[in-house]
mmCIF file of C-alpha atoms in Angstrom:
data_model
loop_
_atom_site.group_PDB
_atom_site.id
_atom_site.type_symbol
_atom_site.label_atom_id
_atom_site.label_comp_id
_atom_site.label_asym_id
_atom_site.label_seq_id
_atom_site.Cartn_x
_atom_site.Cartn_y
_atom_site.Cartn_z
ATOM 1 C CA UNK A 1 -45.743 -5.040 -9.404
ATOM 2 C CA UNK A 2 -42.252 -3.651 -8.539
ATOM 3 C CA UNK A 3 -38.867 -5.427 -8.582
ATOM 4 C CA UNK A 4 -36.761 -5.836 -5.666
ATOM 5 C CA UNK A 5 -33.246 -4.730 -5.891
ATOM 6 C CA UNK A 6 -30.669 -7.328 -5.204
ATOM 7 C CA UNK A 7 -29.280 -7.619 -1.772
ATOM 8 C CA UNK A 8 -26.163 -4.669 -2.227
ATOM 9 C CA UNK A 9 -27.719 -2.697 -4.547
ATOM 10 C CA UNK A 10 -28.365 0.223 -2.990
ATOM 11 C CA UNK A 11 -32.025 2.148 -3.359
ATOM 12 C CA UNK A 12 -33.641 5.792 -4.172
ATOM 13 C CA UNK A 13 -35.452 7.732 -1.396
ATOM 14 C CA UNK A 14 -37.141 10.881 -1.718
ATOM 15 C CA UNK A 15 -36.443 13.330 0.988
ATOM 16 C CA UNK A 16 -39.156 15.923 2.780
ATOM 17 C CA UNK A 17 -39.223 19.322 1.427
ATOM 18 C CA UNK A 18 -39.245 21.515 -0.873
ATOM 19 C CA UNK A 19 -35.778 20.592 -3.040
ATOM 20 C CA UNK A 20 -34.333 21.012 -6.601
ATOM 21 C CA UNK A 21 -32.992 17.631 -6.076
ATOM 22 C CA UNK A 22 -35.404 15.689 -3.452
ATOM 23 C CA UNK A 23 -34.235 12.332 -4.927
ATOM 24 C CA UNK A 24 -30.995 10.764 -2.653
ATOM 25 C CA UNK A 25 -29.246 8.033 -4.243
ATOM 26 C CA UNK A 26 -28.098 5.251 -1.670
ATOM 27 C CA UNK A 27 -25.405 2.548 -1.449
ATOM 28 C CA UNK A 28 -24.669 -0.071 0.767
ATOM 29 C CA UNK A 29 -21.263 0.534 2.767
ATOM 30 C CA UNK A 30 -19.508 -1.912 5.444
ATOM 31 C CA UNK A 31 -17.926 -1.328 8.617
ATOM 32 C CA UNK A 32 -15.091 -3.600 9.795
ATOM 33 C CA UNK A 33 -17.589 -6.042 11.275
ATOM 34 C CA UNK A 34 -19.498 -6.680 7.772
ATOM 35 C CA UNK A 35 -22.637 -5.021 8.859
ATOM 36 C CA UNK A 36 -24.875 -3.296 6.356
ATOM 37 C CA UNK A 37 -25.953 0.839 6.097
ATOM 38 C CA UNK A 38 -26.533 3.058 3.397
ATOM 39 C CA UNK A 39 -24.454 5.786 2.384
ATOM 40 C CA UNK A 40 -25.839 8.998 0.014
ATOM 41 C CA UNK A 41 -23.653 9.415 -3.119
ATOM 42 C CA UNK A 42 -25.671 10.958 -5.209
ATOM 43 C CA UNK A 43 -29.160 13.313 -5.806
ATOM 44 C CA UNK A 44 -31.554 13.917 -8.708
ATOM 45 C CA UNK A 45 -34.334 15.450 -9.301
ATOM 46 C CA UNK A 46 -36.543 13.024 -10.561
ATOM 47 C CA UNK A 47 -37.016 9.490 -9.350
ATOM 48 C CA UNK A 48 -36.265 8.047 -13.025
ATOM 49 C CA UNK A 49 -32.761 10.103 -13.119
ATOM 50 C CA UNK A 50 -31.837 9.004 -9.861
ATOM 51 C CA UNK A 51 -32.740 5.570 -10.691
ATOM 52 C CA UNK A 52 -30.561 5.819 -14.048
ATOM 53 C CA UNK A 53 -27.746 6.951 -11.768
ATOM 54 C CA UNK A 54 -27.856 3.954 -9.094
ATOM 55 C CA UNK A 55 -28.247 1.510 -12.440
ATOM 56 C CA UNK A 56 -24.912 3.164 -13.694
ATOM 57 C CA UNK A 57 -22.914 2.872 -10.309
ATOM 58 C CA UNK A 58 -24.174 -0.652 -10.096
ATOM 59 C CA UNK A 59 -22.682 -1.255 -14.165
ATOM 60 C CA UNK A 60 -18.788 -1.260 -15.067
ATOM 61 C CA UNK A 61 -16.940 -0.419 -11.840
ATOM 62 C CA UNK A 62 -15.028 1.885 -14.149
ATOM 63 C CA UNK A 63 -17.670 3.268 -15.477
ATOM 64 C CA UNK A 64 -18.093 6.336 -13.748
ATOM 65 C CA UNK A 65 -18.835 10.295 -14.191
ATOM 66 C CA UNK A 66 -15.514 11.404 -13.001
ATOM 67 C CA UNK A 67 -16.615 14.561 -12.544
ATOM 68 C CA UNK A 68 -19.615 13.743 -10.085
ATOM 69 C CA UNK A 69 -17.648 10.583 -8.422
ATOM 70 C CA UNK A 70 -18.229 11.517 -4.373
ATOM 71 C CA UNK A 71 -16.131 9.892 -1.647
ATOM 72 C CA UNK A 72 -18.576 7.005 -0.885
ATOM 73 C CA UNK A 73 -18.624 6.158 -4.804
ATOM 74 C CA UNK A 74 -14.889 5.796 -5.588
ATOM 75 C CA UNK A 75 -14.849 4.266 -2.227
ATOM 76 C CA UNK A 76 -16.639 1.071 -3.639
ATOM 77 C CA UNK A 77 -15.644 1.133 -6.389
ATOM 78 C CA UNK A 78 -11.797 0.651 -5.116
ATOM 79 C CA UNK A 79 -13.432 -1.876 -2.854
ATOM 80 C CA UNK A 80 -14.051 -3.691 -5.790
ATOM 81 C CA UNK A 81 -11.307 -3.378 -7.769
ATOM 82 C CA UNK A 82 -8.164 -2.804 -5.393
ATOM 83 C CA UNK A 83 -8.772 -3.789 -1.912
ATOM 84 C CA UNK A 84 -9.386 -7.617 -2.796
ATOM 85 C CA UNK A 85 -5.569 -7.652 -3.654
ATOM 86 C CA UNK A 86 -4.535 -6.602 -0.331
ATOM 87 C CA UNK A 87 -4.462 -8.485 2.642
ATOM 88 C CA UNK A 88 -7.233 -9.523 4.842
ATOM 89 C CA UNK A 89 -5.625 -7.417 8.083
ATOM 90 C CA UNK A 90 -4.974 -4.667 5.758
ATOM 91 C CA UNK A 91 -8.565 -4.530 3.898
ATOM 92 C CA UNK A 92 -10.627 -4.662 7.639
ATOM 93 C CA UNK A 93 -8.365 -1.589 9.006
ATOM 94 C CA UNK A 94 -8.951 0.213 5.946
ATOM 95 C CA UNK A 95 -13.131 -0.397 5.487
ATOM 96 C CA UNK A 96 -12.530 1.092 10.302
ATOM 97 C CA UNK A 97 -10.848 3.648 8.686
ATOM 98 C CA UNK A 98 -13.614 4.605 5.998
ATOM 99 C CA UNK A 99 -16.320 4.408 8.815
ATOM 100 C CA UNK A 100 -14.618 7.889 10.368
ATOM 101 C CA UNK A 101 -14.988 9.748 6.607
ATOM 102 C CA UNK A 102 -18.867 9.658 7.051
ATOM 103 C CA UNK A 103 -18.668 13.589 7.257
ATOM 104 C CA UNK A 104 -17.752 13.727 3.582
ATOM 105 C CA UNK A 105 -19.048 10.683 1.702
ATOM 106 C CA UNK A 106 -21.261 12.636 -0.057
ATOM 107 C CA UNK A 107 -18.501 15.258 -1.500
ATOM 108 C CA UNK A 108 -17.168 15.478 -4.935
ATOM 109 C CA UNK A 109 -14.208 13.563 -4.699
ATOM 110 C CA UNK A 110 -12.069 15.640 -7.125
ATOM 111 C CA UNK A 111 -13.501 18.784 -4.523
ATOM 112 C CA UNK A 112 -11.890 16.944 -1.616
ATOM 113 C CA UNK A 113 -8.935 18.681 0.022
ATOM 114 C CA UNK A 114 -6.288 17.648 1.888
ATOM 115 C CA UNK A 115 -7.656 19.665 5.413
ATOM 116 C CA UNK A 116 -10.900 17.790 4.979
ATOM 117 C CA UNK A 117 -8.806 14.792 4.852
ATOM 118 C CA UNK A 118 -6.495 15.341 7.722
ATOM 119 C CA UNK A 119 -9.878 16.803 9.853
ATOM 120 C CA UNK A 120 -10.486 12.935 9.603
ATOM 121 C CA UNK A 121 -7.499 11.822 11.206
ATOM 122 C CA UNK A 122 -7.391 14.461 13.629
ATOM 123 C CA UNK A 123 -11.307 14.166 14.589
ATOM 124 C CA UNK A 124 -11.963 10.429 14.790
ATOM 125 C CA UNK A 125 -11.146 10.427 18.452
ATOM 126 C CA UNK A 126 -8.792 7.437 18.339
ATOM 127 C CA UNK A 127 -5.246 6.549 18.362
ATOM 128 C CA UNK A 128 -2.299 6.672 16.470
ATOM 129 C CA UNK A 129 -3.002 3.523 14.988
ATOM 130 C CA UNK A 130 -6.606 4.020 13.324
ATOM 131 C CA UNK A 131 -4.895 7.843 11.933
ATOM 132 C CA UNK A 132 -2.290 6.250 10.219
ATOM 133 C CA UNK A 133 -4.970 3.829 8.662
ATOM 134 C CA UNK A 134 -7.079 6.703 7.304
ATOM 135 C CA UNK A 135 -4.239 8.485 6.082
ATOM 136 C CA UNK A 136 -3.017 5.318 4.233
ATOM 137 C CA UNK A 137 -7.020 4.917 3.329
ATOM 138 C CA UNK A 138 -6.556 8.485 0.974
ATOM 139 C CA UNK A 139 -3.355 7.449 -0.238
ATOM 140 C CA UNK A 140 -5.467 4.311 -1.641
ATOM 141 C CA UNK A 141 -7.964 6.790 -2.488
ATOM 142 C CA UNK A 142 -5.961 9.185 -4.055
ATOM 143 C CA UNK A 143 -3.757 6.904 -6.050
ATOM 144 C CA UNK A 144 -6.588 4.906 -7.501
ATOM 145 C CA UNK A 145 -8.792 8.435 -8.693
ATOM 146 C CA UNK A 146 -5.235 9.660 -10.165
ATOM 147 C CA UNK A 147 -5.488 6.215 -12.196
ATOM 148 C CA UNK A 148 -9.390 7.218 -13.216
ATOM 149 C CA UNK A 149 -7.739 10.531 -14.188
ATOM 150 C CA UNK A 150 -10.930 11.972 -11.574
ATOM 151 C CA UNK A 151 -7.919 14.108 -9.607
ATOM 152 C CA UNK A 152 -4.879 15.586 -10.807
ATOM 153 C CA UNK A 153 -3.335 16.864 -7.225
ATOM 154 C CA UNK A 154 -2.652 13.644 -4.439
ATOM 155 C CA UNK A 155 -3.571 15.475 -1.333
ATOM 156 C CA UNK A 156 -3.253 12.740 1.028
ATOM 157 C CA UNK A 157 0.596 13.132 0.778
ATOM 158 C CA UNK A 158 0.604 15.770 2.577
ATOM 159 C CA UNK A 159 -1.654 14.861 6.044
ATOM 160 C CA UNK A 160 0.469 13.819 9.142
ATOM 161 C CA UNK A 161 -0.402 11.074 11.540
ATOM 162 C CA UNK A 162 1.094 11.306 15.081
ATOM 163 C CA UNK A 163 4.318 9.085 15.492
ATOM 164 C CA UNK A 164 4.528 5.471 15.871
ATOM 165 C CA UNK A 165 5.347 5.431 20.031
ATOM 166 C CA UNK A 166 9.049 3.781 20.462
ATOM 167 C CA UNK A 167 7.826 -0.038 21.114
ATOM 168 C CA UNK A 168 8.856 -0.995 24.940
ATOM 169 C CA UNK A 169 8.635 -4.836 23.975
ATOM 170 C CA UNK A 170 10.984 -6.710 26.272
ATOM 171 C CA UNK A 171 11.193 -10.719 25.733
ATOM 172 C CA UNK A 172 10.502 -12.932 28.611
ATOM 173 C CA UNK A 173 13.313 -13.803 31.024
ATOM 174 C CA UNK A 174 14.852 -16.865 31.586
ATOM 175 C CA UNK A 175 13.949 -16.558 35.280
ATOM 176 C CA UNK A 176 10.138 -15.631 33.833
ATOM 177 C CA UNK A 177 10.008 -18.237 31.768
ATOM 178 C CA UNK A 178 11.206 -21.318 34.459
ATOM 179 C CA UNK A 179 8.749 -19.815 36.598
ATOM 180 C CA UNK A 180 6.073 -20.781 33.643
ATOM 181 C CA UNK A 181 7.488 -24.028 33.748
ATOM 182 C CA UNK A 182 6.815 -24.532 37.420
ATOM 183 C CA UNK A 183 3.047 -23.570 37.188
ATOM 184 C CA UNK A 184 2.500 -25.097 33.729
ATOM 185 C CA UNK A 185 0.373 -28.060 35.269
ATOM 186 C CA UNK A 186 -2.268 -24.569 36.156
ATOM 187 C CA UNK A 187 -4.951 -23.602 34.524
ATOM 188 C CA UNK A 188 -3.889 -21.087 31.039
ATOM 189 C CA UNK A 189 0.015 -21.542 32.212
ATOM 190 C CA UNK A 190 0.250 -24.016 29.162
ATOM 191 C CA UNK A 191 -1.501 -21.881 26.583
ATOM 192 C CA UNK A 192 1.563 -19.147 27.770
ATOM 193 C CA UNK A 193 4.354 -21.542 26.962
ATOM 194 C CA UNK A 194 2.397 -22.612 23.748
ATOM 195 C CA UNK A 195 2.932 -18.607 22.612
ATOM 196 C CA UNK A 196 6.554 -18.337 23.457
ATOM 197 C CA UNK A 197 7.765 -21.852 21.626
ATOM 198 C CA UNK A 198 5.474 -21.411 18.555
ATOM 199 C CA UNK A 199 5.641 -17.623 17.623
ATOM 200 C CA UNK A 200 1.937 -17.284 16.914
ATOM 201 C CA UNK A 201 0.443 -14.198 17.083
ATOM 202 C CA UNK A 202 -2.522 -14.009 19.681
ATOM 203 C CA UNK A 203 -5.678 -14.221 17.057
ATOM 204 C CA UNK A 204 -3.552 -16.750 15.143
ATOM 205 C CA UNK A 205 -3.589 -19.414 17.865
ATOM 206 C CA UNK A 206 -7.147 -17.942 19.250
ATOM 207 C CA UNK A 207 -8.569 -18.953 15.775
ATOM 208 C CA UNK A 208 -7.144 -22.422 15.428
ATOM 209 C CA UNK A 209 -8.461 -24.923 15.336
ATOM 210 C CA UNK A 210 -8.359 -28.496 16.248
ATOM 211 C CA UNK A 211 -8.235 -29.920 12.357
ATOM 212 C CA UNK A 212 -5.201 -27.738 12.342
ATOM 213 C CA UNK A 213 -3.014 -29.588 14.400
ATOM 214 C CA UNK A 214 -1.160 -32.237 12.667
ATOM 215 C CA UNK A 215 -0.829 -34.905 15.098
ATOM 216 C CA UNK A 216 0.986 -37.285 13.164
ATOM 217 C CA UNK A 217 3.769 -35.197 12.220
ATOM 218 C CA UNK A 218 3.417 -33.224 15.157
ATOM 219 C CA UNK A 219 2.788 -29.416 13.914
ATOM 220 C CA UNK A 220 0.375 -26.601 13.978
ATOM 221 C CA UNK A 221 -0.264 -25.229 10.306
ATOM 222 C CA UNK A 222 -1.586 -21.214 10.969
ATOM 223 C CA UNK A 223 -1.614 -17.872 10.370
ATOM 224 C CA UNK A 224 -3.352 -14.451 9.011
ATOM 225 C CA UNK A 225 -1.724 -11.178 7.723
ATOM 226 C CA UNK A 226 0.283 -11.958 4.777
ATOM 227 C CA UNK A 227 1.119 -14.299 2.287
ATOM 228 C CA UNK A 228 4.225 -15.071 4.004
ATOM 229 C CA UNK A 229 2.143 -16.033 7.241
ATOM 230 C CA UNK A 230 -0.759 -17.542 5.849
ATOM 231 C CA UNK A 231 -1.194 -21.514 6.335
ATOM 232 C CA UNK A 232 2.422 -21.545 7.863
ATOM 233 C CA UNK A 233 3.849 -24.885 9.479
ATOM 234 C CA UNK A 234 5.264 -24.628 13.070
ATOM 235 C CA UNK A 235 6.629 -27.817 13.989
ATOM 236 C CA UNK A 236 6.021 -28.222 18.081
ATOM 237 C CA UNK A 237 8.581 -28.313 20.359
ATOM 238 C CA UNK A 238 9.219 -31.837 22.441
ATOM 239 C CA UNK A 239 8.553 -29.792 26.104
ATOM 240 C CA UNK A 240 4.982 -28.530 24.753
ATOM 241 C CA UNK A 241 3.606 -31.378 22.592
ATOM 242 C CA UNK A 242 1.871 -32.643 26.191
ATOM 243 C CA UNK A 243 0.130 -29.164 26.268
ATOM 244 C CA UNK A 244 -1.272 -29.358 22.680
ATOM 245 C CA UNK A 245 -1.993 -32.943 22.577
ATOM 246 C CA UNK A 246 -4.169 -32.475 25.736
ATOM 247 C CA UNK A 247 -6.208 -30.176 24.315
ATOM 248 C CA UNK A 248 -7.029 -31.964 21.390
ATOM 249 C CA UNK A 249 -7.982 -35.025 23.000
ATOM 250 C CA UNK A 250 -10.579 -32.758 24.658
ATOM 251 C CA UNK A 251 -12.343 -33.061 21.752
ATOM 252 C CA UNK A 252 -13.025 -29.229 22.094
ATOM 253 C CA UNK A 253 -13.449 -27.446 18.755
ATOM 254 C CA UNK A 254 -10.281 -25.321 18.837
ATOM 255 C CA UNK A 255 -7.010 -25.482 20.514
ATOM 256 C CA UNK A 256 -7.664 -22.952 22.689
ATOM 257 C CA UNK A 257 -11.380 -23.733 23.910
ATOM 258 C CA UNK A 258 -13.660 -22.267 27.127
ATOM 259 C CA UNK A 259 -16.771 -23.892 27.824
ATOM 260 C CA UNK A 260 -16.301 -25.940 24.116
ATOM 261 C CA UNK A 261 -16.341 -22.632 22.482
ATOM 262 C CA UNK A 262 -13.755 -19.803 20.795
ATOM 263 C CA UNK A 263 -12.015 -18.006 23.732
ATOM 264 C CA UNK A 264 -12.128 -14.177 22.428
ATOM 265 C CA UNK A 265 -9.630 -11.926 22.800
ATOM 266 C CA UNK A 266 -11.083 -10.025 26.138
ATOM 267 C CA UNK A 267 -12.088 -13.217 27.353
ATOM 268 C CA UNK A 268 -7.803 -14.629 27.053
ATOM 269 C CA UNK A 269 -6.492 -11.443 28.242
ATOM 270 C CA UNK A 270 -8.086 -12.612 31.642
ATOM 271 C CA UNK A 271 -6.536 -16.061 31.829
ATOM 272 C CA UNK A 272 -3.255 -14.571 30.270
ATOM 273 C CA UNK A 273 -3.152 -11.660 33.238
ATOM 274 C CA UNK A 274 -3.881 -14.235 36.192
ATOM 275 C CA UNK A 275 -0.965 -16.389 34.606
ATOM 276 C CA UNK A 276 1.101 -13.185 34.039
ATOM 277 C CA UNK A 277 0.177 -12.359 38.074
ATOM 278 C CA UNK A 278 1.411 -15.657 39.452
ATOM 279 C CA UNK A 279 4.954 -15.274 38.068
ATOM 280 C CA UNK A 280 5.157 -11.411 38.673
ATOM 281 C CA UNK A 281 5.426 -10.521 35.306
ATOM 282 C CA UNK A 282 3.747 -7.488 33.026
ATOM 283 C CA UNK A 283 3.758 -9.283 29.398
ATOM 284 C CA UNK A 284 1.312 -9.130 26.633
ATOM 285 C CA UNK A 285 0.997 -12.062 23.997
ATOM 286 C CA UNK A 286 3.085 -10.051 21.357
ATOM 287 C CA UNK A 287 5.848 -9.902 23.874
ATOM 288 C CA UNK A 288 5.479 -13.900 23.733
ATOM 289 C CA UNK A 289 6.002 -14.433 20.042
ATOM 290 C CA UNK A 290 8.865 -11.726 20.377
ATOM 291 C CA UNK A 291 10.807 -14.393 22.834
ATOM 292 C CA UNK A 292 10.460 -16.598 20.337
ATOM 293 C CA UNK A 293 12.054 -14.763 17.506
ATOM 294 C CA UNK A 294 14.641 -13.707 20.001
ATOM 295 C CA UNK A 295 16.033 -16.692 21.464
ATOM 296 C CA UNK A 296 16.014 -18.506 18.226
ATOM 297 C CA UNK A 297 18.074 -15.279 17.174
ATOM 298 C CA UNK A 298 20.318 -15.818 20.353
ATOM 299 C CA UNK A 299 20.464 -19.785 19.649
ATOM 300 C CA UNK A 300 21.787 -19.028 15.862
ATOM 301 C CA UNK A 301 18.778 -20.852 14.203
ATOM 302 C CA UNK A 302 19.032 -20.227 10.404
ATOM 303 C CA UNK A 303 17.047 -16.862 9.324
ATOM 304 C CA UNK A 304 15.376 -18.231 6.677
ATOM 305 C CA UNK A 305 14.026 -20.638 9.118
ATOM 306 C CA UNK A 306 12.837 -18.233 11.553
ATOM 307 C CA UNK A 307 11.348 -16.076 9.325
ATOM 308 C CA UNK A 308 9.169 -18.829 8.077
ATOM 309 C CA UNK A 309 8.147 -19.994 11.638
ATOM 310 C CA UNK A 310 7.331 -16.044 12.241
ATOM 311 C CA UNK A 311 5.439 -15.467 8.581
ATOM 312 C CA UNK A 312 7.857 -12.804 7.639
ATOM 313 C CA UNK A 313 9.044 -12.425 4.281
ATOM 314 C CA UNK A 314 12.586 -12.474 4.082
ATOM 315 C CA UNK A 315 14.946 -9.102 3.260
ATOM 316 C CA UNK A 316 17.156 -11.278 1.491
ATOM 317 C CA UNK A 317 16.658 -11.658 -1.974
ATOM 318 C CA UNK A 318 18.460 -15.013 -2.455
ATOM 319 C CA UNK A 319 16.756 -16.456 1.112
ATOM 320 C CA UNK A 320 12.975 -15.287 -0.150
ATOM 321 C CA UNK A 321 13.361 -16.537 -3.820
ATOM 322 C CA UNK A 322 15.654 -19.724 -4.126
ATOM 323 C CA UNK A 323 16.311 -20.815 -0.126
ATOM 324 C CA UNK A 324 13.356 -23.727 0.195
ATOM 325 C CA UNK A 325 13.543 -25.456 3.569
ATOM 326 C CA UNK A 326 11.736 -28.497 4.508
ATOM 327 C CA UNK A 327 9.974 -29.737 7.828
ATOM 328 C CA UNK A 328 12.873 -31.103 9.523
ATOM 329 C CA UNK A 329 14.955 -28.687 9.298
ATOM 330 C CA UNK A 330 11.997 -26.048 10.828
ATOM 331 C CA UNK A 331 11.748 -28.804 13.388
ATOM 332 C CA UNK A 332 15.797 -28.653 14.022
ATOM 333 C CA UNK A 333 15.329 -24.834 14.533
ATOM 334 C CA UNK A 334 12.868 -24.801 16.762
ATOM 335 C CA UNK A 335 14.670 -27.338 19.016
ATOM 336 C CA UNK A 336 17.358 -24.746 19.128
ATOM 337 C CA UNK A 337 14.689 -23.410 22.448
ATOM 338 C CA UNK A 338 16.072 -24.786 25.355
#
């Protein structure tokens, strides 16, 4: 009676034909979504060998044949080994990025070149955004097989990506925003104001959820994308604590709730763009939390202070490491919105 591999494991196939090598080693890769396929990284040609080979990819990650290591292999194994110490935002555009490589996971790694590499990026059909993310992908690639010693040339420093596109971000008006105000008793009008005097970015507040609001103390504790924005405090403003206590005394599940469930993203955008309609205005969510950052800028809130409210890490050495400031005075900063 035969074992059953663990879930992960990966599995040996035999392929039709007449082959040297019929055997086809198989791993388990994962898109950006967490779902499941298998990936060829290797061939043998006997069952036992190829066996031997999936029982050695599955041992020390750093065990490896440099010399046979393919794309798909070195792949998972930095997945192991250097992509848990990045970020979470970082680590799910990077596994999107890997998805549009499929045309040379099974390649030698150390026989990869840098046109195959930059055929990715120009081939996967999307925009500038997901090219930059495979070419940062091989630059994670690249630097981590130059550790293994498996390549001695980094190719991925020379690919291009296309240009970042100049940003056309404008903040809200005045006139914009005391329109909001005049409206903010209409359906999604509040969840607009909620952006523009917390900073949040549009998953963060999406995601959140009732448990996070601190009613006592009156703040919302948040945030994804770096350390610096993780489980950040937001003390809320005196004009929108109506908004956010309403909602919670829904007794919905998160702040933001439709029909007692998470709103998604294309779900907002439609209640964002009716709101955006009434007032005459063409502004996204990220144009919201901009505002915020702006007017405390224009109001001469402390930038320490801001740049905790935002999650940014501070450029200034002595702000980042010694400059520790408490609730009140986040509160006293964001009462600088008027």
């Amino acid at each position: 009676m035969s074992r059953r591999n663990p879930n992960g494991y990966g599995c040996v196939t035999k392929l039709s034909g007449k082959r040297s090598r019929p055997y086809v080693v198989k791993v388990t890769v994962y898109d950006q979504e967490g779902h499941a396929r298998q990936a060829p990284v290797a061939y043998a040609p006997t069952k036992t060998e190829a066996l031997i080979l999936l029982a050695q990819y599955n041992d020390n990650p750093w065990e490896i044949d440099r010399e046979k290591v393919t794309l798909a292999v070195l792949y998972q194994r930095w997945l192991k080994i250097k992509a848990p110490k990045l970020g979470t935002s970082t680590q799910s555009s990077l596994k999107s990025a890997f998805n549009h490589c499929s045309k040379y996971y099974g390649l030698k790694y150390r026989n990869l070149k840098a046109y195959q590499m930059q055929d990715c990026i120009d081939g996967c059909g999307k925009g500038y955004s997901t090219q930059w993310a495979i070419k940062n992908l091989f630059g994670h690639l690249d630097r981590f097989a130059f550790e293994m010693n498996i390549i001695d040339k980094m190719y991925s420093q020379i690919t291009t990506a296309p240009p970042i596109p100049d940003t056309k971000r404008e903040p809200f008006t005045p006139e914009q925003i005391a329109d909001l105000w005049k409206i903010a008793d209409q359906q999604w009008a509040d969840t607009v104001l909620i952006y523009i005097y917390t900073g949040f970015r549009l998953t963060e507040l999406l995601n959140m959820r009732a448990e996070q609001v601190n009613i006592a103390e009156r703040y919302l504790q948040g945030g994804v994308k770096s350390t610096s924005g993780k489980g950040r405090i937001v003390p809320v403003h005196p004009r929108i604590w109506p908004f956010v206590e309403k909602r919670i005394q829904s007794g919905d599940p998160y702040l933001f709730s439709y029909q007692g469930k998470k709103i998604s993203q294309t779900k907002y955008y439609t209640f964002w763009n009716e709101v955006m309609e009434k007032i005459g205005a063409d502004k996204t969510p990220h144009e919201a939390r901009h505002t915020f950052e702006t007017l405390l800028d224009n109001a001469g809130g402390n930038r320490k202070c801001i740049d905790m409210l935002m999650g940014h890490k501070s450029k200034d050495v002595g702000n980042r490491v010694y400059n520790h400031k408490t609730l009140k005075q986040l509160r006293q900063t964001i009462e600088l919105l008027h």
